[in-house]
N, CA and C atoms as an extended XYZ file, in Angstrom:
564
Properties=species:S:1:pos:R:3:atomname:S:1:resname:S:1:resid:I:1 pbc="F F F"
N        -3.957       24.805      -11.050 N   UNK     1
C        -3.481       23.754      -10.181 CA  UNK     1
C        -4.021       23.932       -8.771 C   UNK     1
N        -4.221       25.166       -8.308 N   UNK     2
C        -4.703       25.376       -6.949 CA  UNK     2
C        -6.055       24.718       -6.716 C   UNK     2
N        -6.951       24.748       -7.728 N   UNK     3
C        -8.258       24.117       -7.568 CA  UNK     3
C        -8.112       22.607       -7.399 C   UNK     3
N        -7.268       21.993       -8.248 N   UNK     4
C        -7.027       20.555       -8.125 CA  UNK     4
C        -6.359       20.239       -6.798 C   UNK     4
N        -5.383       21.044       -6.413 N   UNK     5
C        -4.699       20.850       -5.135 CA  UNK     5
C        -5.702       20.867       -3.993 C   UNK     5
N        -6.571       21.855       -3.967 N   UNK     6
C        -7.560       21.955       -2.896 CA  UNK     6
C        -8.492       20.755       -2.901 C   UNK     6
N        -8.884       20.299       -4.083 N   UNK     7
C        -9.792       19.149       -4.165 CA  UNK     7
C        -9.127       17.875       -3.670 C   UNK     7
N        -7.901       17.621       -4.120 N   UNK     8
C        -7.217       16.395       -3.690 CA  UNK     8
C        -6.912       16.447       -2.208 C   UNK     8
N        -6.389       17.574       -1.737 N   UNK     9
C        -6.035       17.682       -0.320 CA  UNK     9
C        -7.279       17.576        0.554 C   UNK     9
N        -8.348       18.303        0.210 N   UNK    10
C        -9.541       18.238        1.054 CA  UNK    10
C       -10.143       16.846        1.033 C   UNK    10
N       -10.124       16.185       -0.105 N   UNK    11
C       -10.661       14.828       -0.191 CA  UNK    11
C        -9.798       13.853        0.595 C   UNK    11
N        -8.490       13.932        0.400 N   UNK    12
C        -7.594       13.004        1.078 CA  UNK    12
C        -7.675       13.173        2.589 C   UNK    12
N        -7.709       14.413        3.052 N   UNK    13
C        -7.759       14.620        4.490 CA  UNK    13
C        -9.137       14.328        5.050 C   UNK    13
N       -10.187       14.530        4.259 N   UNK    14
C       -11.529       14.178        4.719 CA  UNK    14
C       -11.628       12.678        4.939 C   UNK    14
N       -10.924       11.905        4.133 N   UNK    15
C       -10.923       10.459        4.295 CA  UNK    15
C        -9.870       10.007        5.306 C   UNK    15
N        -9.008       10.888        5.732 N   UNK    16
C        -7.982       10.542        6.701 CA  UNK    16
C        -6.847        9.761        6.092 C   UNK    16
N        -6.473       10.057        4.832 N   UNK    17
C        -5.609        9.181        4.082 CA  UNK    17
C        -4.537        9.966        3.340 C   UNK    17
N        -3.535        9.779        2.678 N   UNK    18
C        -2.756        8.697        2.143 CA  UNK    18
C        -1.686        9.152        1.178 C   UNK    18
N        -0.709        8.478        1.058 N   UNK    19
C         0.209        8.568       -0.052 CA  UNK    19
C         1.309        7.565        0.081 C   UNK    19
N         1.624        6.934       -1.010 N   UNK    20
C         2.775        6.055       -1.075 CA  UNK    20
C         3.637        6.560       -2.211 C   UNK    20
N         4.898        6.667       -1.994 N   UNK    21
C         5.813        7.020       -3.075 CA  UNK    21
C         6.990        6.067       -3.006 C   UNK    21
N         7.427        5.605       -4.122 N   UNK    22
C         8.529        4.658       -4.154 CA  UNK    22
C         9.865        5.375       -3.978 C   UNK    22
N        10.809        4.751       -3.297 N   UNK    23
C        12.137        5.310       -3.116 CA  UNK    23
C        13.020        5.155       -4.355 C   UNK    23
N        12.686        4.249       -5.244 N   UNK    24
C        13.635        3.835       -6.257 CA  UNK    24
C        13.548        4.593       -7.575 C   UNK    24
N        12.815        5.691       -7.635 N   UNK    25
C        12.658        6.434       -8.882 CA  UNK    25
C        13.887        7.298       -9.163 C   UNK    25
N        14.073        7.707      -10.427 N   UNK    26
C        15.192        8.597      -10.754 CA  UNK    26
C        15.087        9.915       -9.997 C   UNK    26
N        16.196       10.591       -9.804 N   UNK    27
C        16.181       11.820       -9.016 CA  UNK    27
C        16.174       13.084       -9.875 C   UNK    27
N        16.088       12.986      -11.198 N   UNK    28
C        16.025       14.191      -12.019 CA  UNK    28
C        14.667       14.854      -11.848 C   UNK    28
N        14.598       16.151      -12.118 N   UNK    29
C        13.348       16.885      -11.921 CA  UNK    29
C        12.404       16.693      -13.099 C   UNK    29
N        11.201       16.261      -12.804 N   UNK    30
C        10.175       16.079      -13.817 CA  UNK    30
C         9.182       17.224      -13.794 C   UNK    30
N         9.191       17.995      -12.709 N   UNK    31
C         8.303       19.143      -12.517 CA  UNK    31
C         6.908       18.872      -13.039 C   UNK    31
N         6.557       19.502      -14.123 N   UNK    32
C         5.182       19.431      -14.586 CA  UNK    32
C         4.961       18.391      -15.683 C   UNK    32
N         5.961       17.635      -16.040 N   UNK    33
C         5.810       16.623      -17.082 CA  UNK    33
C         5.205       15.364      -16.483 C   UNK    33
N         4.085       14.887      -17.034 N   UNK    34
C         3.521       13.630      -16.507 CA  UNK    34
C         4.513       12.476      -16.669 C   UNK    34
N         4.586       11.642      -15.664 N   UNK    35
C         5.456       10.474      -15.718 CA  UNK    35
C         4.876        9.450      -16.680 C   UNK    35
N         5.738        8.681      -17.292 N   UNK    36
C         5.320        7.667      -18.253 CA  UNK    36
C         4.947        6.383      -17.506 C   UNK    36
N         3.806        6.438      -16.831 N   UNK    37
C         3.319        5.320      -16.024 CA  UNK    37
C         2.359        4.484      -16.859 C   UNK    37
N         2.506        3.163      -16.856 N   UNK    38
C         1.571        2.327      -17.621 CA  UNK    38
C         0.140        2.510      -17.119 C   UNK    38
N        -0.767        2.705      -18.038 N   UNK    39
C        -2.182        2.846      -17.697 CA  UNK    39
C        -2.815        1.464      -17.619 C   UNK    39
N        -3.479        1.187      -16.503 N   UNK    40
C        -4.164       -0.094      -16.303 CA  UNK    40
C        -5.596        0.222      -15.894 C   UNK    40
N        -6.546       -0.352      -16.587 N   UNK    41
C        -7.953       -0.144      -16.247 CA  UNK    41
C        -8.363       -1.123      -15.154 C   UNK    41
N        -9.092       -0.637      -14.183 N   UNK    42
C        -9.583       -1.555      -13.149 CA  UNK    42
C       -10.754       -2.388      -13.661 C   UNK    42
N       -11.430       -1.885      -14.688 N   UNK    43
C       -12.593       -2.577      -15.258 CA  UNK    43
C       -12.161       -3.461      -16.418 C   UNK    43
N       -12.822       -4.544      -16.653 N   UNK    44
C       -14.083       -4.958      -16.033 CA  UNK    44
C       -13.902       -5.855      -14.809 C   UNK    44
N       -12.692       -6.303      -14.530 N   UNK    45
C       -12.493       -7.334      -13.496 CA  UNK    45
C       -12.685       -6.838      -12.072 C   UNK    45
N       -12.319       -5.597      -11.800 N   UNK    46
C       -12.275       -5.115      -10.412 CA  UNK    46
C       -13.085       -3.837      -10.235 C   UNK    46
N       -14.393       -3.956      -10.218 N   UNK    47
C       -15.255       -2.780      -10.058 CA  UNK    47
C       -14.870       -1.958       -8.832 C   UNK    47
N       -14.478       -2.624       -7.755 N   UNK    48
C       -14.109       -1.952       -6.511 CA  UNK    48
C       -12.602       -2.001       -6.250 C   UNK    48
N       -11.815       -2.213       -7.282 N   UNK    49
C       -10.383       -2.447       -7.091 CA  UNK    49
C        -9.464       -1.315       -7.504 C   UNK    49
N        -9.890       -0.077       -7.327 N   UNK    50
C        -9.044        1.057       -7.727 CA  UNK    50
C        -7.738        1.099       -6.937 C   UNK    50
N        -7.756        0.672       -5.680 N   UNK    51
C        -6.559        0.731       -4.840 CA  UNK    51
C        -5.456       -0.179       -5.384 C   UNK    51
N        -5.804       -1.431       -5.682 N   UNK    52
C        -4.782       -2.366       -6.175 CA  UNK    52
C        -4.429       -2.091       -7.632 C   UNK    52
N        -5.370       -1.547       -8.395 N   UNK    53
C        -5.061       -1.184       -9.782 CA  UNK    53
C        -4.042       -0.054       -9.812 C   UNK    53
N        -4.256        0.974       -8.997 N   UNK    54
C        -3.306        2.091       -8.920 CA  UNK    54
C        -1.952        1.617       -8.405 C   UNK    54
N        -1.970        0.708       -7.452 N   UNK    55
C        -0.713        0.156       -6.936 CA  UNK    55
C         0.014       -0.632       -8.017 C   UNK    55
N        -0.709       -1.401       -8.817 N   UNK    56
C        -0.088       -2.142       -9.911 CA  UNK    56
C         0.585       -1.191      -10.896 C   UNK    56
N        -0.049       -0.062      -11.175 N   UNK    57
C         0.554        0.933      -12.063 CA  UNK    57
C         1.855        1.469      -11.468 C   UNK    57
N         1.852        1.768      -10.166 N   UNK    58
C         3.054        2.266       -9.497 CA  UNK    58
C         4.174        1.236       -9.576 C   UNK    58
N         3.848       -0.012       -9.278 N   UNK    59
C         4.876       -1.057       -9.278 CA  UNK    59
C         5.414       -1.314      -10.685 C   UNK    59
N         4.558       -1.311      -11.671 N   UNK    60
C         5.024       -1.511      -13.048 CA  UNK    60
C         5.921       -0.366      -13.491 C   UNK    60
N         5.613        0.836      -13.051 N   UNK    61
C         6.485        1.973      -13.350 CA  UNK    61
C         7.886        1.710      -12.812 C   UNK    61
N         7.958        1.027      -11.687 N   UNK    62
C         9.238        0.702      -11.056 CA  UNK    62
C         9.879       -0.539      -11.659 C   UNK    62
N         9.247       -1.136      -12.681 N   UNK    63
C         9.799       -2.329      -13.312 CA  UNK    63
C         9.420       -3.614      -12.616 C   UNK    63
N         8.447       -3.544      -11.711 N   UNK    64
C         7.987       -4.723      -10.970 CA  UNK    64
C         6.680       -5.174      -11.608 C   UNK    64
N         6.737       -6.257      -12.346 N   UNK    65
C         5.604       -6.701      -13.149 CA  UNK    65
C         4.654       -7.560      -12.310 C   UNK    65
N         3.726       -6.898      -11.651 N   UNK    66
C         2.724       -7.595      -10.849 CA  UNK    66
C         1.355       -7.080      -11.280 C   UNK    66
N         0.435       -8.003      -11.504 N   UNK    67
C        -0.881       -7.629      -12.027 CA  UNK    67
C        -1.822       -7.144      -10.929 C   UNK    67
N        -2.828       -6.410      -11.347 N   UNK    68
C        -3.864       -5.963      -10.415 CA  UNK    68
C        -4.577       -7.165       -9.799 C   UNK    68
N        -4.723       -8.242      -10.571 N   UNK    69
C        -5.414       -9.422      -10.060 CA  UNK    69
C        -4.587      -10.121       -8.977 C   UNK    69
N        -3.265      -10.164       -9.170 N   UNK    70
C        -2.390      -10.727       -8.138 CA  UNK    70
C        -2.496       -9.895       -6.867 C   UNK    70
N        -2.439       -8.577       -7.018 N   UNK    71
C        -2.542       -7.698       -5.850 CA  UNK    71
C        -3.912       -7.816       -5.188 C   UNK    71
N        -4.966       -7.970       -5.994 N   UNK    72
C        -6.319       -8.132       -5.446 CA  UNK    72
C        -6.396       -9.395       -4.591 C   UNK    72
N        -5.702      -10.435       -4.997 N   UNK    73
C        -5.682      -11.670       -4.207 CA  UNK    73
C        -4.826      -11.534       -2.955 C   UNK    73
N        -3.779      -10.696       -3.017 N   UNK    74
C        -2.835      -10.590       -1.911 CA  UNK    74
C        -3.213       -9.549       -0.860 C   UNK    74
N        -3.991       -8.536       -1.220 N   UNK    75
C        -4.315       -7.497       -0.252 CA  UNK    75
C        -5.095       -8.114        0.914 C   UNK    75
N        -4.817       -7.643        2.111 N   UNK    76
C        -5.546       -8.138        3.281 CA  UNK    76
C        -7.036       -7.883        3.099 C   UNK    76
N        -7.844       -8.772        3.675 N   UNK    77
C        -9.305       -8.648        3.603 CA  UNK    77
C        -9.878       -8.612        5.019 C   UNK    77
N       -10.961       -7.873        5.173 N   UNK    78
C       -11.776       -7.963        6.377 CA  UNK    78
C       -13.025       -8.724        5.956 C   UNK    78
N       -13.174       -9.980        6.395 N   UNK    79
C       -14.272      -10.822        5.901 CA  UNK    79
C       -15.636      -10.556        6.540 C   UNK    79
N       -15.732       -9.536        7.376 N   UNK    80
C       -16.999       -9.245        8.040 CA  UNK    80
C       -18.092       -9.031        6.999 C   UNK    80
N       -19.167       -9.805        7.066 N   UNK    81
C       -20.224       -9.664        6.052 CA  UNK    81
C       -21.024       -8.374        6.229 C   UNK    81
N       -21.547       -7.884        5.118 N   UNK    82
C       -22.426       -6.710        5.107 CA  UNK    82
C       -23.779       -7.125        5.686 C   UNK    82
N       -24.265       -6.333        6.655 N   UNK    83
C       -25.545       -6.643        7.281 CA  UNK    83
C       -26.176       -5.355        7.775 C   UNK    83
N       -27.470       -5.229        7.560 N   UNK    84
C       -28.219       -4.074        8.054 CA  UNK    84
C       -29.263       -4.576        9.032 C   UNK    84
N       -29.309       -3.942       10.189 N   UNK    85
C       -30.309       -4.259       11.196 CA  UNK    85
C       -30.925       -2.942       11.656 C   UNK    85
N       -32.169       -2.734       11.284 N   UNK    86
C       -32.806       -1.448       11.585 CA  UNK    86
C       -32.118       -0.348       10.792 C   UNK    86
N       -31.646        0.664       11.508 N   UNK    87
C       -30.922        1.765       10.860 CA  UNK    87
C       -29.408        1.620       10.965 C   UNK    87
N       -28.936        0.468       11.405 N   UNK    88
C       -27.510        0.270       11.636 CA  UNK    88
C       -26.927       -0.675       10.586 C   UNK    88
N       -25.810       -0.249        9.987 N   UNK    89
C       -25.082       -1.080        9.026 CA  UNK    89
C       -23.866       -1.669        9.729 C   UNK    89
N       -23.668       -2.965        9.583 N   UNK    90
C       -22.512       -3.680       10.114 CA  UNK    90
C       -21.695       -4.169        8.921 C   UNK    90
N       -20.378       -3.935        8.981 N   UNK    91
C       -19.514       -4.360        7.879 CA  UNK    91
C       -18.080       -4.338        8.354 C   UNK    91
N       -17.169       -4.630        7.471 N   UNK    92
C       -15.752       -4.665        7.821 CA  UNK    92
C       -15.141       -3.276        7.933 C   UNK    92
N       -13.889       -3.270        8.384 N   UNK    93
C       -13.147       -2.028        8.547 CA  UNK    93
C       -12.070       -1.942        7.464 C   UNK    93
N       -12.121       -0.934        6.580 N   UNK    94
C       -11.135       -0.821        5.512 CA  UNK    94
C        -9.721       -0.513        6.018 C   UNK    94
N        -9.583       -0.146        7.276 N   UNK    95
C        -8.251        0.000        7.860 CA  UNK    95
C        -7.639       -1.357        8.182 C   UNK    95
N        -8.474       -2.387        8.255 N   UNK    96
C        -8.024       -3.751        8.526 CA  UNK    96
C        -7.708       -4.482        7.235 C   UNK    96
N        -8.570       -4.332        6.237 N   UNK    97
C        -8.398       -5.011        4.955 CA  UNK    97
C        -9.537       -4.649        4.024 C   UNK    97
N        -9.483       -5.181        2.806 N   UNK    98
C       -10.530       -4.860        1.840 CA  UNK    98
C       -11.876       -5.320        2.378 C   UNK    98
N       -12.883       -4.466        2.223 N   UNK    99
C       -14.223       -4.726        2.743 CA  UNK    99
C       -15.137       -5.071        1.571 C   UNK    99
N       -15.759       -6.234        1.636 N   UNK   100
C       -16.711       -6.636        0.608 CA  UNK   100
C       -16.037       -7.300       -0.575 C   UNK   100
N       -16.725       -7.247       -1.707 N   UNK   101
C       -16.288       -7.937       -2.920 CA  UNK   101
C       -15.536       -6.979       -3.837 C   UNK   101
N       -14.260       -7.209       -4.023 N   UNK   102
C       -13.431       -6.341       -4.852 CA  UNK   102
C       -13.833       -6.405       -6.324 C   UNK   102
N       -14.459       -7.513       -6.743 N   UNK   103
C       -14.855       -7.656       -8.153 CA  UNK   103
C       -16.150       -6.919       -8.457 C   UNK   103
N       -16.971       -6.666       -7.452 N   UNK   104
C       -18.249       -5.996       -7.663 CA  UNK   104
C       -19.388       -6.945       -7.988 C   UNK   104
N       -19.138       -8.245       -7.960 N   UNK   105
C       -20.232       -9.202       -8.202 CA  UNK   105
C       -21.276       -9.111       -7.096 C   UNK   105
N       -20.817       -8.803       -5.886 N   UNK   106
C       -21.707       -8.497       -4.762 CA  UNK   106
C       -21.201       -7.185       -4.167 C   UNK   106
N       -21.855       -6.698       -3.136 N   UNK   107
C       -21.494       -5.394       -2.573 CA  UNK   107
C       -20.043       -5.380       -2.088 C   UNK   107
N       -19.362       -4.309       -2.413 N   UNK   108
C       -17.978       -4.131       -2.002 CA  UNK   108
C       -17.708       -2.671       -1.732 C   UNK   108
N       -16.627       -2.418       -1.030 N   UNK   109
C       -16.302       -1.041       -0.692 CA  UNK   109
C       -14.858       -0.702       -1.049 C   UNK   109
N       -13.933       -0.939       -0.133 N   UNK   110
C       -12.604       -0.369       -0.282 CA  UNK   110
C       -11.627       -0.983        0.703 C   UNK   110
N       -10.377       -0.542        0.577 N   UNK   111
C        -9.335       -0.794        1.562 CA  UNK   111
C        -8.574        0.520        1.709 C   UNK   111
N        -8.211        0.871        2.937 N   UNK   112
C        -7.507        2.124        3.158 CA  UNK   112
C        -5.996        1.909        3.088 C   UNK   112
N        -5.258        2.955        3.378 N   UNK   113
C        -3.837        2.962        3.053 CA  UNK   113
C        -2.983        1.979        3.843 C   UNK   113
N        -3.325        1.669        5.065 N   UNK   114
C        -2.480        0.773        5.868 CA  UNK   114
C        -2.236       -0.570        5.198 C   UNK   114
N        -3.290       -1.315        4.855 N   UNK   115
C        -3.079       -2.597        4.182 CA  UNK   115
C        -2.427       -2.460        2.804 C   UNK   115
N        -2.700       -1.363        2.088 N   UNK   116
C        -2.064       -1.162        0.777 CA  UNK   116
C        -0.579       -0.848        0.960 C   UNK   116
N        -0.253       -0.053        1.964 N   UNK   117
C         1.147        0.233        2.280 CA  UNK   117
C         1.886       -1.064        2.608 C   UNK   117
N         1.279       -1.914        3.414 N   UNK   118
C         1.899       -3.199        3.754 CA  UNK   118
C         2.130       -4.043        2.511 C   UNK   118
N         1.150       -4.073        1.624 N   UNK   119
C         1.274       -4.855        0.392 CA  UNK   119
C         2.374       -4.268       -0.500 C   UNK   119
N         2.394       -2.971       -0.685 N   UNK   120
C         3.422       -2.326       -1.516 CA  UNK   120
C         4.816       -2.588       -0.958 C   UNK   120
N         4.930       -2.612        0.373 N   UNK   121
C         6.223       -2.838        1.025 CA  UNK   121
C         6.771       -4.225        0.754 C   UNK   121
N         5.925       -5.161        0.376 N   UNK   122
C         6.394       -6.510        0.023 CA  UNK   122
C         7.168       -6.504       -1.291 C   UNK   122
N         6.933       -5.483       -2.116 N   UNK   123
C         7.528       -5.435       -3.450 CA  UNK   123
C         8.660       -4.427       -3.597 C   UNK   123
N         8.614       -3.328       -2.857 N   UNK   124
C         9.610       -2.271       -3.017 CA  UNK   124
C         9.626       -1.397       -1.768 C   UNK   124
N        10.579       -0.496       -1.710 N   UNK   125
C        10.638        0.474       -0.620 CA  UNK   125
C         9.640        1.590       -0.904 C   UNK   125
N         8.768        1.868        0.037 N   UNK   126
C         7.783        2.932       -0.105 CA  UNK   126
C         7.791        3.778        1.155 C   UNK   126
N         7.292        5.001        1.023 N   UNK   127
C         7.152        5.865        2.182 CA  UNK   127
C         5.686        6.239        2.322 C   UNK   127
N         5.253        6.399        3.542 N   UNK   128
C         3.869        6.767        3.839 CA  UNK   128
C         3.820        8.277        4.023 C   UNK   128
N         3.121        8.954        3.126 N   UNK   129
C         3.025       10.412        3.165 CA  UNK   129
C         1.748       10.901        3.842 C   UNK   129
N         1.035       10.004        4.504 N   UNK   130
C        -0.211       10.384        5.149 CA  UNK   130
C         0.001       11.596        6.051 C   UNK   130
N        -0.849       12.601        5.869 N   UNK   131
C        -0.784       13.807        6.686 CA  UNK   131
C         0.222       14.829        6.195 C   UNK   131
N         0.963       14.508        5.141 N   UNK   132
C         1.940       15.455        4.599 CA  UNK   132
C         1.235       16.573        3.836 C   UNK   132
N         1.937       17.662        3.648 N   UNK   133
C         1.387       18.778        2.882 CA  UNK   133
C         1.358       18.426        1.397 C   UNK   133
N         0.556       19.158        0.654 N   UNK   134
C         0.489       18.938       -0.784 CA  UNK   134
C         1.836       19.226       -1.438 C   UNK   134
N         2.614       20.153       -0.869 N   UNK   135
C         3.939       20.452       -1.402 CA  UNK   135
C         4.856       19.231       -1.351 C   UNK   135
N         4.695       18.394       -0.337 N   UNK   136
C         5.488       17.166       -0.239 CA  UNK   136
C         5.134       16.228       -1.398 C   UNK   136
N         3.850       16.148       -1.728 N   UNK   137
C         3.413       15.320       -2.854 CA  UNK   137
C         4.003       15.865       -4.155 C   UNK   137
N         3.943       17.185       -4.351 N   UNK   138
C         4.502       17.792       -5.553 CA  UNK   138
C         6.003       17.538       -5.650 C   UNK   138
N         6.690       17.567       -4.525 N   UNK   139
C         8.136       17.316       -4.513 CA  UNK   139
C         8.436       15.892       -4.970 C   UNK   139
N         7.633       14.927       -4.507 N   UNK   140
C         7.828       13.538       -4.940 CA  UNK   140
C         7.622       13.418       -6.449 C   UNK   140
N         6.572       14.055       -6.956 N   UNK   141
C         6.308       14.023       -8.397 CA  UNK   141
C         7.446       14.681       -9.175 C   UNK   141
N         7.974       15.778       -8.647 N   UNK   142
C         9.079       16.484       -9.309 CA  UNK   142
C        10.342       15.633       -9.360 C   UNK   142
N        10.458       14.683       -8.459 N   UNK   143
C        11.601       13.759       -8.446 CA  UNK   143
C        11.353       12.536       -9.321 C   UNK   143
N        10.217       12.505      -10.015 N   UNK   144
C         9.918       11.366      -10.876 CA  UNK   144
C         9.329       10.189      -10.125 C   UNK   144
N         8.687       10.465       -9.001 N   UNK   145
C         8.096        9.416       -8.176 CA  UNK   145
C         6.579        9.558       -8.175 C   UNK   145
N         5.860        8.629       -8.794 N   UNK   146
C         4.396        8.699       -8.738 CA  UNK   146
C         3.922        8.521       -7.301 C   UNK   146
N         2.768        9.081       -6.989 N   UNK   147
C         2.239        9.034       -5.625 CA  UNK   147
C         0.843        8.418       -5.643 C   UNK   147
N         0.684        7.331       -4.902 N   UNK   148
C        -0.595        6.630       -4.746 CA  UNK   148
C        -1.393        7.366       -3.677 C   UNK   148
N        -2.636        7.738       -3.991 N   UNK   149
C        -3.463        8.457       -3.024 CA  UNK   149
C        -4.872        7.890       -2.994 C   UNK   149
N        -5.535        8.144       -1.888 N   UNK   150
C        -6.967        7.918       -1.799 CA  UNK   150
C        -7.609        9.295       -1.766 C   UNK   150
N        -8.580        9.476       -2.623 N   UNK   151
C        -9.290       10.740       -2.737 CA  UNK   151
C       -10.778       10.405       -2.861 C   UNK   151
N       -11.496       11.166       -3.642 N   UNK   152
C       -12.901       10.848       -3.892 CA  UNK   152
C       -13.120       10.710       -5.389 C   UNK   152
N       -14.200       10.064       -5.764 N   UNK   153
C       -14.493        9.847       -7.185 CA  UNK   153
C       -14.773       11.154       -7.915 C   UNK   153
N       -15.081       12.211       -7.196 N   UNK   154
C       -15.341       13.518       -7.798 CA  UNK   154
C       -14.144       14.457       -7.662 C   UNK   154
N       -13.090       14.038       -6.980 N   UNK   155
C       -11.932       14.876       -6.673 CA  UNK   155
C       -12.370       16.165       -5.982 C   UNK   155
N       -13.388       16.049       -5.162 N   UNK   156
C       -13.945       17.193       -4.457 CA  UNK   156
C       -14.460       16.710       -3.100 C   UNK   156
N       -14.794       17.630       -2.239 N   UNK   157
C       -15.364       17.292       -0.946 CA  UNK   157
C       -16.720       16.626       -1.148 C   UNK   157
N       -16.943       15.550       -0.435 N   UNK   158
C       -18.213       14.825       -0.522 CA  UNK   158
C       -19.180       15.423        0.492 C   UNK   158
N       -20.393       15.759        0.048 N   UNK   159
C       -21.374       16.330        0.988 CA  UNK   159
C       -21.639       15.376        2.158 C   UNK   159
N       -21.927       15.936        3.310 N   UNK   160
C       -22.149       15.112        4.505 CA  UNK   160
C       -23.290       14.118        4.318 C   UNK   160
N       -24.238       14.430        3.447 N   UNK   161
C       -25.354       13.508        3.199 CA  UNK   161
C       -24.900       12.216        2.522 C   UNK   161
N       -23.684       12.220        1.939 N   UNK   162
C       -23.158       11.039        1.255 CA  UNK   162
C       -22.237       10.202        2.146 C   UNK   162
N       -22.124       10.571        3.392 N   UNK   163
C       -21.324        9.825        4.366 CA  UNK   163
C       -22.266        9.055        5.272 C   UNK   163
N       -21.792        7.926        5.764 N   UNK   164
C       -22.563        7.191        6.751 CA  UNK   164
C       -21.623        6.531        7.751 C   UNK   164
N       -22.145        6.274        8.910 N   UNK   165
C       -21.382        5.575        9.943 CA  UNK   165
C       -21.762        4.114        9.894 C   UNK   165
N       -20.748        3.261        9.837 N   UNK   166
C       -20.996        1.818        9.891 CA  UNK   166
C       -20.317        1.259       11.135 C   UNK   166
N       -20.860        0.174       11.613 N   UNK   167
C       -20.298       -0.512       12.774 CA  UNK   167
C       -19.383       -1.621       12.269 C   UNK   167
N       -18.130       -1.592       12.715 N   UNK   168
C       -17.157       -2.603       12.312 CA  UNK   168
C       -16.740       -3.409       13.544 C   UNK   168
N       -16.038       -4.513       13.350 N   UNK   169
C       -15.567       -5.283       14.511 CA  UNK   169
C       -14.656       -4.489       15.445 C   UNK   169
N       -14.042       -3.404       14.926 N   UNK   170
C       -13.140       -2.603       15.754 CA  UNK   170
C       -13.745       -1.268       16.159 C   UNK   170
N       -15.036       -1.077       15.884 N   UNK   171
C       -15.705        0.158       16.265 CA  UNK   171
C       -16.278        0.882       15.056 C   UNK   171
N       -17.003        1.966       15.306 N   UNK   172
C       -17.653        2.687       14.204 CA  UNK   172
C       -16.650        3.466       13.354 C   UNK   172
N       -16.948        3.559       12.063 N   UNK   173
C       -16.177        4.425       11.172 CA  UNK   173
C       -17.142        5.163       10.249 C   UNK   173
N       -16.722        6.335        9.783 N   UNK   174
C       -17.467        7.085        8.777 CA  UNK   174
C       -16.929        6.679        7.419 C   UNK   174
N       -17.825        6.448        6.467 N   UNK   175
C       -17.398        6.048        5.138 CA  UNK   175
C       -18.315        6.633        4.092 C   UNK   175
N       -17.802        6.696        2.862 N   UNK   176
C       -18.589        7.128        1.717 CA  UNK   176
C       -18.286        6.208        0.542 C   UNK   176
N       -19.287        5.952       -0.258 N   UNK   177
C       -19.068        5.154       -1.460 CA  UNK   177
C       -18.422        5.984       -2.567 C   UNK   177
N       -18.089        7.235       -2.279 N   UNK   178
C       -17.386        8.084       -3.247 CA  UNK   178
C       -15.868        7.996       -3.085 C   UNK   178
N       -15.390        7.097       -2.246 N   UNK   179
C       -13.941        6.896       -2.059 CA  UNK   179
C       -13.358        6.386       -3.368 C   UNK   179
N       -12.135        6.847       -3.699 N   UNK   180
C       -11.457        6.417       -4.926 CA  UNK   180
C        -9.963        6.526       -4.722 C   UNK   180
N        -9.212        5.640       -5.353 N   UNK   181
C        -7.767        5.681       -5.300 CA  UNK   181
C        -7.228        5.905       -6.705 C   UNK   181
N        -6.221        6.760       -6.794 N   UNK   182
C        -5.582        7.064       -8.081 CA  UNK   182
C        -4.070        7.149       -7.872 C   UNK   182
N        -3.356        7.116       -8.974 N   UNK   183
C        -1.919        7.320       -8.947 CA  UNK   183
C        -1.628        8.677       -9.571 C   UNK   183
N        -1.069        9.584       -8.782 N   UNK   184
C        -0.694       10.890       -9.311 CA  UNK   184
C         0.605       10.742      -10.074 C   UNK   184
N         0.634       11.281      -11.312 N   UNK   185
C         1.790       11.109      -12.195 CA  UNK   185
C         2.374       12.431      -12.687 C   UNK   185
N         1.800       13.535      -12.269 N   UNK   186
C         2.300       14.829      -12.694 CA  UNK   186
C         1.335       15.922      -12.276 C   UNK   186
N         1.651       17.145      -12.633 N   UNK   187
C         0.793       18.273      -12.301 CA  UNK   187
C         1.054       19.396      -13.287 C   UNK   187
N         0.134       20.340      -13.330 N   UNK   188
C         0.333       21.527      -14.184 CA  UNK   188
C        -0.079       22.772      -13.435 C   UNK   188
């Protein structure tokens, strides 16, 4: 578990992100037993929609029947078009809303925790665990509360060569196409 813990924590903190846990889960201890969360595939409809797919799984676990497609339509968007001029990339800010095409028909990226937290709050009570220790995440899981996180597609630190700075309407940000969102449902 320590290797996975280090990978998730280093990835989450490298991205400056995230955790949502619902308040309404049972309070019995689940410890190392995976929660019985409905599995929803983001593909084929949402190539870039891991954030809303994971959120849909969390909400369905809570008995809130909302589809990934509904959430994809409702999540805030940053409509800034993708543009490259010389060595500079201009695009939206994922802290503002989803950047690019969530379906993957054209270039798309991601949305960070702020807009997803706002969307989740429309459906249920959630807490923002951003910056919390990994032990806090484990405690939520032990209480039977799945935790929505942003990590990386490799669950490991992304080499600096895979990061780039883009110019957004609100200023420059560092980003990687290895960003990924998952729902944590247990640990061993």
